[in-house]
PDB file of C-alpha atoms in Angstrom:
ATOM      1  CA  MET A  26      -0.287  -0.343  -0.080  1.00 93.00           C
ATOM      2  CA  ARG A  27       1.127   3.578  -0.672  1.00 96.00           C
ATOM      3  CA  GLY A  28       0.030   6.334   2.019  1.00 98.00           C
ATOM      4  CA  ILE A  29      -0.341   9.855   0.061  1.00 98.00           C
ATOM      5  CA  TYR A  30      -0.812  13.839   2.133  1.00 98.00           C
ATOM      6  CA  LEU A  31      -2.151  16.570   0.812  1.00 98.00           C
ATOM      7  CA  HIS A  32      -1.063  19.403   2.742  1.00 98.00           C
ATOM      8  CA  GLY A  33      -4.439  22.227   3.084  1.00 97.00           C
ATOM      9  CA  PHE A  34      -4.303  25.300   1.450  1.00 96.00           C
ATOM     10  CA  ALA A  35      -1.616  28.111   2.501  1.00 96.00           C
ATOM     11  CA  SER A  36       0.136  24.901   4.469  1.00 97.00           C
ATOM     12  CA  SER A  37       2.709  22.315   3.218  1.00 97.00           C
ATOM     13  CA  ALA A  38       3.855  19.009   2.489  1.00 97.00           C
ATOM     14  CA  ARG A  39       5.497  19.459   5.942  1.00 96.00           C
ATOM     15  CA  SER A  40       3.222  20.606   8.343  1.00 96.00           C
ATOM     16  CA  SER A  41       3.173  18.386  11.582  1.00 95.00           C
ATOM     17  CA  LYS A  42      -0.148  16.318  10.073  1.00 97.00           C
ATOM     18  CA  ALA A  43       2.135  15.563   8.017  1.00 97.00           C
ATOM     19  CA  ARG A  44       5.425  14.678   9.813  1.00 97.00           C
ATOM     20  CA  THR A  45       3.344  13.519  12.003  1.00 97.00           C
ATOM     21  CA  PHE A  46       1.604  10.314   9.993  1.00 98.00           C
ATOM     22  CA  ALA A  47       4.399  10.022   8.193  1.00 98.00           C
ATOM     23  CA  ASP A  48       6.433   9.075  11.953  1.00 97.00           C
ATOM     24  CA  ARG A  49       3.748   6.838  12.164  1.00 97.00           C
ATOM     25  CA  LEU A  50       3.462   4.791   9.174  1.00 98.00           C
ATOM     26  CA  ALA A  51       7.733   4.668   9.099  1.00 97.00           C
ATOM     27  CA  PRO A  52       7.590   1.440  11.300  1.00 97.00           C
ATOM     28  CA  TYR A  53       5.156   0.054   8.716  1.00 97.00           C
ATOM     29  CA  ASP A  54       7.966   0.308   5.650  1.00 96.00           C
ATOM     30  CA  ILE A  55       5.018   2.734   3.754  1.00 96.00           C
ATOM     31  CA  VAL A  56       6.439   5.821   3.139  1.00 94.00           C
ATOM     32  CA  LEU A  57       4.287   8.792   3.457  1.00 97.00           C
ATOM     33  CA  GLU A  58       4.069  10.625   0.481  1.00 98.00           C
ATOM     34  CA  ALA A  59       3.509  14.416   1.322  1.00 98.00           C
ATOM     35  CA  LEU A  60       2.441  16.104  -2.028  1.00 98.00           C
ATOM     36  CA  ASP A  61       3.885  20.314  -1.942  1.00 98.00           C
ATOM     37  CA  PHE A  62       0.724  22.096  -3.679  1.00 98.00           C
ATOM     38  CA  ASN A  63       3.014  25.641  -3.258  1.00 98.00           C
ATOM     39  CA  GLN A  64       5.015  24.344  -6.349  1.00 95.00           C
ATOM     40  CA  PRO A  65       5.332  25.958  -8.784  1.00 96.00           C
ATOM     41  CA  SER A  66       3.920  28.956  -7.165  1.00 97.00           C
ATOM     42  CA  PHE A  67       1.714  29.107  -4.127  1.00 98.00           C
ATOM     43  CA  GLU A  68       0.222  32.553  -6.177  1.00 98.00           C
ATOM     44  CA  THR A  69      -0.680  29.877  -9.617  1.00 98.00           C
ATOM     45  CA  LEU A  70      -2.512  27.608  -7.137  1.00 98.00           C
ATOM     46  CA  THR A  71      -5.930  26.157  -8.673  1.00 98.00           C
ATOM     47  CA  ILE A  72      -8.322  22.995  -7.902  1.00 98.00           C
ATOM     48  CA  THR A  73      -7.195  21.093 -11.262  1.00 98.00           C
ATOM     49  CA  ARG A  74      -3.778  21.383 -10.653  1.00 98.00           C
ATOM     50  CA  MET A  75      -3.374  20.549  -7.072  1.00 98.00           C
ATOM     51  CA  ILE A  76      -5.902  17.207  -8.683  1.00 98.00           C
ATOM     52  CA  GLU A  77      -3.792  16.827 -11.335  1.00 98.00           C
ATOM     53  CA  HIS A  78      -0.450  16.889  -9.488  1.00 98.00           C
ATOM     54  CA  ALA A  79      -2.148  14.062  -7.381  1.00 98.00           C
ATOM     55  CA  VAL A  80      -2.839  12.026 -10.271  1.00 98.00           C
ATOM     56  CA  ARG A  81       0.073  11.877 -11.478  1.00 98.00           C
ATOM     57  CA  ALA A  82       1.513  11.198  -8.592  1.00 97.00           C
ATOM     58  CA  ILE A  83      -1.360   7.795  -8.378  1.00 97.00           C
ATOM     59  CA  ASP A  84       0.105   6.895 -11.925  1.00 97.00           C
ATOM     60  CA  GLY A  85       3.506   7.119 -11.152  1.00 91.00           C
ATOM     61  CA  GLY A  86       3.128   3.566  -8.754  1.00 90.00           C
ATOM     62  CA  SER A  87       1.185   0.813  -8.903  1.00 90.00           C
ATOM     63  CA  GLU A  88       0.548  -0.258  -5.835  1.00 95.00           C
ATOM     64  CA  PRO A  89      -3.566   0.669  -4.154  1.00 96.00           C
ATOM     65  CA  VAL A  90      -2.915   4.064  -2.410  1.00 98.00           C
ATOM     66  CA  ALA A  91      -4.431   5.523   0.975  1.00 98.00           C
ATOM     67  CA  LEU A  92      -5.129   8.819   0.750  1.00 98.00           C
ATOM     68  CA  ILE A  93      -4.811  10.820   3.394  1.00 98.00           C
ATOM     69  CA  GLY A  94      -6.464  14.758   3.172  1.00 98.00           C
ATOM     70  CA  SER A  95      -6.740  17.248   5.102  1.00 98.00           C
ATOM     71  CA  SER A  96      -8.981  20.432   4.797  1.00 97.00           C
ATOM     72  CA  LEU A  97      -8.835  21.919   1.436  1.00 97.00           C
ATOM     73  CA  GLY A  98      -6.608  19.006   0.867  1.00 98.00           C
ATOM     74  CA  ALA A  99      -9.356  16.581   1.541  1.00 98.00           C
ATOM     75  CA  PHE A 100     -11.302  18.743  -1.187  1.00 98.00           C
ATOM     76  CA  VAL A 101      -9.032  17.398  -3.648  1.00 98.00           C
ATOM     77  CA  ALA A 102      -9.010  13.952  -2.798  1.00 98.00           C
ATOM     78  CA  VAL A 103     -12.858  12.509  -2.894  1.00 98.00           C
ATOM     79  CA  HIS A 104     -12.402  14.575  -6.750  1.00 98.00           C
ATOM     80  CA  VAL A 105      -8.608  12.542  -7.020  1.00 98.00           C
ATOM     81  CA  ALA A 106     -10.353   9.376  -5.972  1.00 98.00           C
ATOM     82  CA  ALA A 107     -13.097  10.257  -8.983  1.00 98.00           C
ATOM     83  CA  GLN A 108     -10.922   9.475 -10.948  1.00 97.00           C
ATOM     84  CA  ARG A 109      -8.240   7.124  -9.791  1.00 97.00           C
ATOM     85  CA  ALA A 110      -9.539   3.951  -9.231  1.00 96.00           C
ATOM     86  CA  ALA A 111      -6.391   2.572  -7.665  1.00 97.00           C
ATOM     87  CA  VAL A 112      -7.687   5.254  -4.467  1.00 98.00           C
ATOM     88  CA  GLU A 113      -8.121   2.073  -1.945  1.00 98.00           C
ATOM     89  CA  LYS A 114      -9.059   4.447   1.038  1.00 98.00           C
ATOM     90  CA  LEU A 115      -9.550   8.119   2.021  1.00 98.00           C
ATOM     91  CA  VAL A 116      -8.588   9.621   5.947  1.00 98.00           C
ATOM     92  CA  LEU A 117     -10.406  12.625   5.675  1.00 98.00           C
ATOM     93  CA  LEU A 118      -8.426  15.202   8.298  1.00 98.00           C
ATOM     94  CA  ALA A 119     -11.408  18.540   9.206  1.00 98.00           C
ATOM     95  CA  PRO A 120     -13.025  18.096   5.333  1.00 98.00           C
ATOM     96  CA  ALA A 121     -13.098  21.143   3.102  1.00 96.00           C
ATOM     97  CA  LEU A 122     -15.909  19.673   1.364  1.00 96.00           C
ATOM     98  CA  ASP A 123     -17.798  23.237   0.931  1.00 93.00           C
ATOM     99  CA  PHE A 124     -14.892  24.941  -0.173  1.00 90.00           C
ATOM    100  CA  ALA A 125     -16.341  25.953  -3.941  1.00 79.00           C
ATOM    101  CA  GLU A 126     -19.805  27.002  -2.183  1.00 77.00           C
ATOM    102  CA  THR A 127     -18.837  27.839   0.804  1.00 75.00           C
ATOM    103  CA  ARG A 128     -14.961  28.596   1.909  1.00 70.00           C
ATOM    104  CA  MET A 129     -14.612  30.864  -0.900  1.00 75.00           C
ATOM    105  CA  ARG A 130     -17.478  32.891  -0.186  1.00 73.00           C
ATOM    106  CA  ASP A 131     -17.076  33.793   2.845  1.00 78.00           C
ATOM    107  CA  LEU A 132     -15.188  36.515   1.866  1.00 82.00           C
ATOM    108  CA  GLY A 133     -17.270  38.622   0.908  1.00 86.00           C
ATOM    109  CA  ASP A 134     -18.306  40.194  -2.009  1.00 86.00           C
ATOM    110  CA  ASP A 135     -15.806  43.227  -1.177  1.00 91.00           C
ATOM    111  CA  ALA A 136     -13.283  41.097  -1.302  1.00 89.00           C
ATOM    112  CA  ILE A 137     -13.659  38.697  -4.128  1.00 90.00           C
ATOM    113  CA  ALA A 138     -14.848  41.983  -6.453  1.00 92.00           C
ATOM    114  CA  ARG A 139     -11.631  43.316  -5.220  1.00 94.00           C
ATOM    115  CA  TRP A 140      -9.391  40.098  -6.031  1.00 94.00           C
ATOM    116  CA  ARG A 141     -11.406  40.325  -9.406  1.00 94.00           C
ATOM    117  CA  GLU A 142      -9.533  43.416  -9.878  1.00 97.00           C
ATOM    118  CA  THR A 143      -6.116  42.960  -8.759  1.00 97.00           C
ATOM    119  CA  GLY A 144      -5.799  38.812  -9.621  1.00 97.00           C
ATOM    120  CA  LEU A 145      -4.119  38.706  -6.568  1.00 97.00           C
ATOM    121  CA  LEU A 146      -5.191  38.128  -2.598  1.00 95.00           C
ATOM    122  CA  ASP A 147      -3.468  38.473   0.663  1.00 95.00           C
ATOM    123  CA  VAL A 148      -2.974  35.696   2.479  1.00 94.00           C
ATOM    124  CA  PHE A 149      -1.305  34.206   6.040  1.00 96.00           C
ATOM    125  CA  HIS A 150       0.446  30.890   4.771  1.00 97.00           C
ATOM    126  CA  TYR A 151       1.369  28.932   7.557  1.00 95.00           C
ATOM    127  CA  GLY A 152       3.672  26.562   6.119  1.00 96.00           C
ATOM    128  CA  PHE A 153       5.872  29.836   4.892  1.00 97.00           C
ATOM    129  CA  GLY A 154       5.247  31.490   7.985  1.00 97.00           C
ATOM    130  CA  ARG A 155       4.379  34.948   6.135  1.00 98.00           C
ATOM    131  CA  LEU A 156       1.908  36.567   3.877  1.00 98.00           C
ATOM    132  CA  ALA A 157       1.556  35.179  -0.088  1.00 98.00           C
ATOM    133  CA  GLN A 158      -0.450  35.811  -2.365  1.00 98.00           C
ATOM    134  CA  VAL A 159      -2.949  33.981  -4.773  1.00 97.00           C
ATOM    135  CA  GLY A 160      -4.542  34.635  -7.780  1.00 97.00           C
ATOM    136  CA  TYR A 161      -7.676  34.649  -8.252  1.00 96.00           C
ATOM    137  CA  ALA A 162      -8.100  31.920 -11.204  1.00 96.00           C
ATOM    138  CA  LEU A 163      -7.921  30.200  -7.925  1.00 96.00           C
ATOM    139  CA  TYR A 164     -11.757  31.209  -7.029  1.00 93.00           C
ATOM    140  CA  GLU A 165     -12.662  31.102 -10.268  1.00 93.00           C
ATOM    141  CA  ASP A 166     -11.644  27.720 -10.561  1.00 96.00           C
ATOM    142  CA  ALA A 167     -13.045  26.349  -7.729  1.00 94.00           C
ATOM    143  CA  ALA A 168     -16.049  26.529  -9.794  1.00 90.00           C
ATOM    144  CA  ARG A 169     -16.133  23.619 -11.299  1.00 93.00           C
ATOM    145  CA  TYR A 170     -16.084  20.941  -8.562  1.00 95.00           C
ATOM    146  CA  ASP A 171     -19.095  19.827  -6.125  1.00 95.00           C
ATOM    147  CA  ALA A 172     -17.296  17.015  -3.671  1.00 96.00           C
ATOM    148  CA  PHE A 173     -21.054  16.645  -2.992  1.00 96.00           C
ATOM    149  CA  GLY A 174     -22.226  16.166  -6.322  1.00 95.00           C
ATOM    150  CA  LEU A 175     -19.276  12.707  -6.065  1.00 97.00           C
ATOM    151  CA  GLU A 176     -19.945   9.081  -6.439  1.00 94.00           C
ATOM    152  CA  LEU A 177     -16.879   7.105  -4.542  1.00 97.00           C
ATOM    153  CA  THR A 178     -17.826   3.540  -3.762  1.00 97.00           C
ATOM    154  CA  GLN A 179     -14.274   3.964  -1.261  1.00 98.00           C
ATOM    155  CA  PRO A 180     -14.263   3.122   2.237  1.00 98.00           C
ATOM    156  CA  MET A 181     -13.567   7.499   3.796  1.00 98.00           C
ATOM    157  CA  LEU A 182     -12.795   7.647   7.727  1.00 98.00           C
ATOM    158  CA  VAL A 183     -13.374  11.457   8.369  1.00 98.00           C
ATOM    159  CA  PHE A 184     -12.083  13.226  11.857  1.00 98.00           C
ATOM    160  CA  GLN A 185     -13.911  16.501  12.580  1.00 98.00           C
ATOM    161  CA  GLY A 186     -13.500  18.591  14.892  1.00 98.00           C
ATOM    162  CA  THR A 187     -17.127  20.173  17.327  1.00 98.00           C
ATOM    163  CA  ARG A 188     -14.578  23.509  18.050  1.00 98.00           C
ATOM    164  CA  ASP A 189     -13.695  24.016  14.223  1.00 97.00           C
ATOM    165  CA  ALA A 190     -13.963  27.488  13.256  1.00 93.00           C
ATOM    166  CA  VAL A 191     -11.956  26.873   9.562  1.00 93.00           C
ATOM    167  CA  VAL A 192     -14.504  24.191   8.149  1.00 94.00           C
ATOM    168  CA  ASN A 193     -18.513  23.980   9.741  1.00 94.00           C
ATOM    169  CA  PRO A 194     -18.703  20.311  11.322  1.00 97.00           C
ATOM    170  CA  ALA A 195     -22.245  20.278   9.941  1.00 96.00           C
ATOM    171  CA  VAL A 196     -20.327  20.069   6.467  1.00 96.00           C
ATOM    172  CA  ALA A 197     -19.113  16.782   7.167  1.00 98.00           C
ATOM    173  CA  ARG A 198     -22.490  15.795   8.508  1.00 98.00           C
ATOM    174  CA  LYS A 199     -23.599  16.260   6.041  1.00 97.00           C
ATOM    175  CA  PHE A 200     -20.929  14.245   3.727  1.00 98.00           C
ATOM    176  CA  ALA A 201     -21.644  11.587   6.279  1.00 98.00           C
ATOM    177  CA  SER A 202     -25.323  11.273   5.761  1.00 97.00           C
ATOM    178  CA  THR A 203     -26.364   9.814   2.821  1.00 93.00           C
ATOM    179  CA  ARG A 204     -23.077   7.706   1.866  1.00 97.00           C
ATOM    180  CA  THR A 205     -22.903   4.497   3.842  1.00 97.00           C
ATOM    181  CA  ASN A 206     -18.862   4.752   3.374  1.00 98.00           C
ATOM    182  CA  VAL A 207     -18.200   7.077   5.004  1.00 98.00           C
ATOM    183  CA  THR A 208     -17.441   7.033   8.863  1.00 98.00           C
ATOM    184  CA  LEU A 209     -18.175  10.125  10.652  1.00 98.00           C
ATOM    185  CA  ARG A 210     -15.321  10.819  14.409  1.00 98.00           C
ATOM    186  CA  LEU A 211     -16.098  14.338  16.470  1.00 98.00           C
ATOM    187  CA  LEU A 212     -13.879  15.144  17.910  1.00 98.00           C
ATOM    188  CA  ASP A 213     -13.828  17.827  20.437  1.00 98.00           C
ATOM    189  CA  ASP A 214     -11.151  20.093  18.428  1.00 98.00           C
ATOM    190  CA  ASP A 215     -10.704  22.355  16.542  1.00 98.00           C
ATOM    191  CA  HIS A 216      -9.898  22.519  12.985  1.00 96.00           C
ATOM    192  CA  GLN A 217      -5.904  21.362  13.378  1.00 96.00           C
ATOM    193  CA  LEU A 218      -6.952  18.700  15.375  1.00 98.00           C
ATOM    194  CA  LEU A 219      -3.969  18.354  16.509  1.00 96.00           C
ATOM    195  CA  SER A 220      -4.949  17.292  21.035  1.00 97.00           C
ATOM    196  CA  SER A 221      -6.186  14.104  18.791  1.00 98.00           C
ATOM    197  CA  MET A 222      -4.302  12.883  16.256  1.00 98.00           C
ATOM    198  CA  PRO A 223      -3.144   9.672  18.726  1.00 97.00           C
ATOM    199  CA  ASP A 224      -6.552   8.852  18.689  1.00 98.00           C
ATOM    200  CA  ILE A 225      -7.016   9.757  15.376  1.00 98.00           C
ATOM    201  CA  TRP A 226      -3.749   8.021  14.045  1.00 98.00           C
ATOM    202  CA  GLU A 227      -5.390   4.461  15.682  1.00 98.00           C
ATOM    203  CA  GLU A 228      -8.747   5.054  14.173  1.00 98.00           C
ATOM    204  CA  THR A 229      -5.883   5.117  10.984  1.00 98.00           C
ATOM    205  CA  ARG A 230      -3.616   2.152  11.885  1.00 98.00           C
ATOM    206  CA  VAL A 231      -7.559   0.344  12.552  1.00 98.00           C
ATOM    207  CA  PHE A 232      -8.992   1.129   8.913  1.00 98.00           C
ATOM    208  CA  LEU A 233      -6.167   0.517   7.460  1.00 98.00           C
ATOM    209  CA  GLY A 234      -5.738  -2.703   8.661  1.00 97.00           C
ATOM    210  CA  LEU A 235      -2.284  -2.484  10.091  1.00 97.00           C
ATOM    211  CA  PRO A 236      -1.532  -4.647  13.110  1.00 97.00           C
ATOM    212  CA  ALA A 237      -1.019  -2.568  15.955  1.00 95.00           C
ATOM    213  CA  ARG A 238       3.383  -3.478  15.953  1.00 82.00           C
ATOM    214  CA  PRO A 239       4.837  -3.333  13.032  1.00 75.00           C
TER     215      PRO A 239
END
């Protein structure tokens, strides 16, 4: 089995969650491939580019894949899974499954109008530790994608913090409510889910079919 990690918006392949999963999977001789969606440029980021990046990574191997997606990375993960049968399981962390419909529009009409006019939006990039600019193409492109309209058969394990101020927990509840292949775990945590990582790993280990000790 291959493990591929998809980080969130304005994050990086070296995030604390990516490192945690990599450390936990290493004793099982599973090298977690954490993709860097900031390349070649954060400014030119689009959902399409992220999906194509992940699809290329999957096509570069022959083993079945477990996708682990965080926030926007989870939104990308479900779209990738819809395109590639090699994706056998998905683990979604605080999934921004409403990214196209709600998350972008949360900026407000005035901010979106300025973004469209200038072509760039200033955001704090947690991976870079500073402000960075992202192009308006991200907003336009995101409108092409609807996570709730996908027909997915792969087993999915979803972790959602009940105190998440970035992604409304109702989004995960809605996504899971009509899908028998989705297991939803609601946690007393925020968007980062950092305090819940020991429990998240243990459930993920069982979900992936890994023994208690490698």
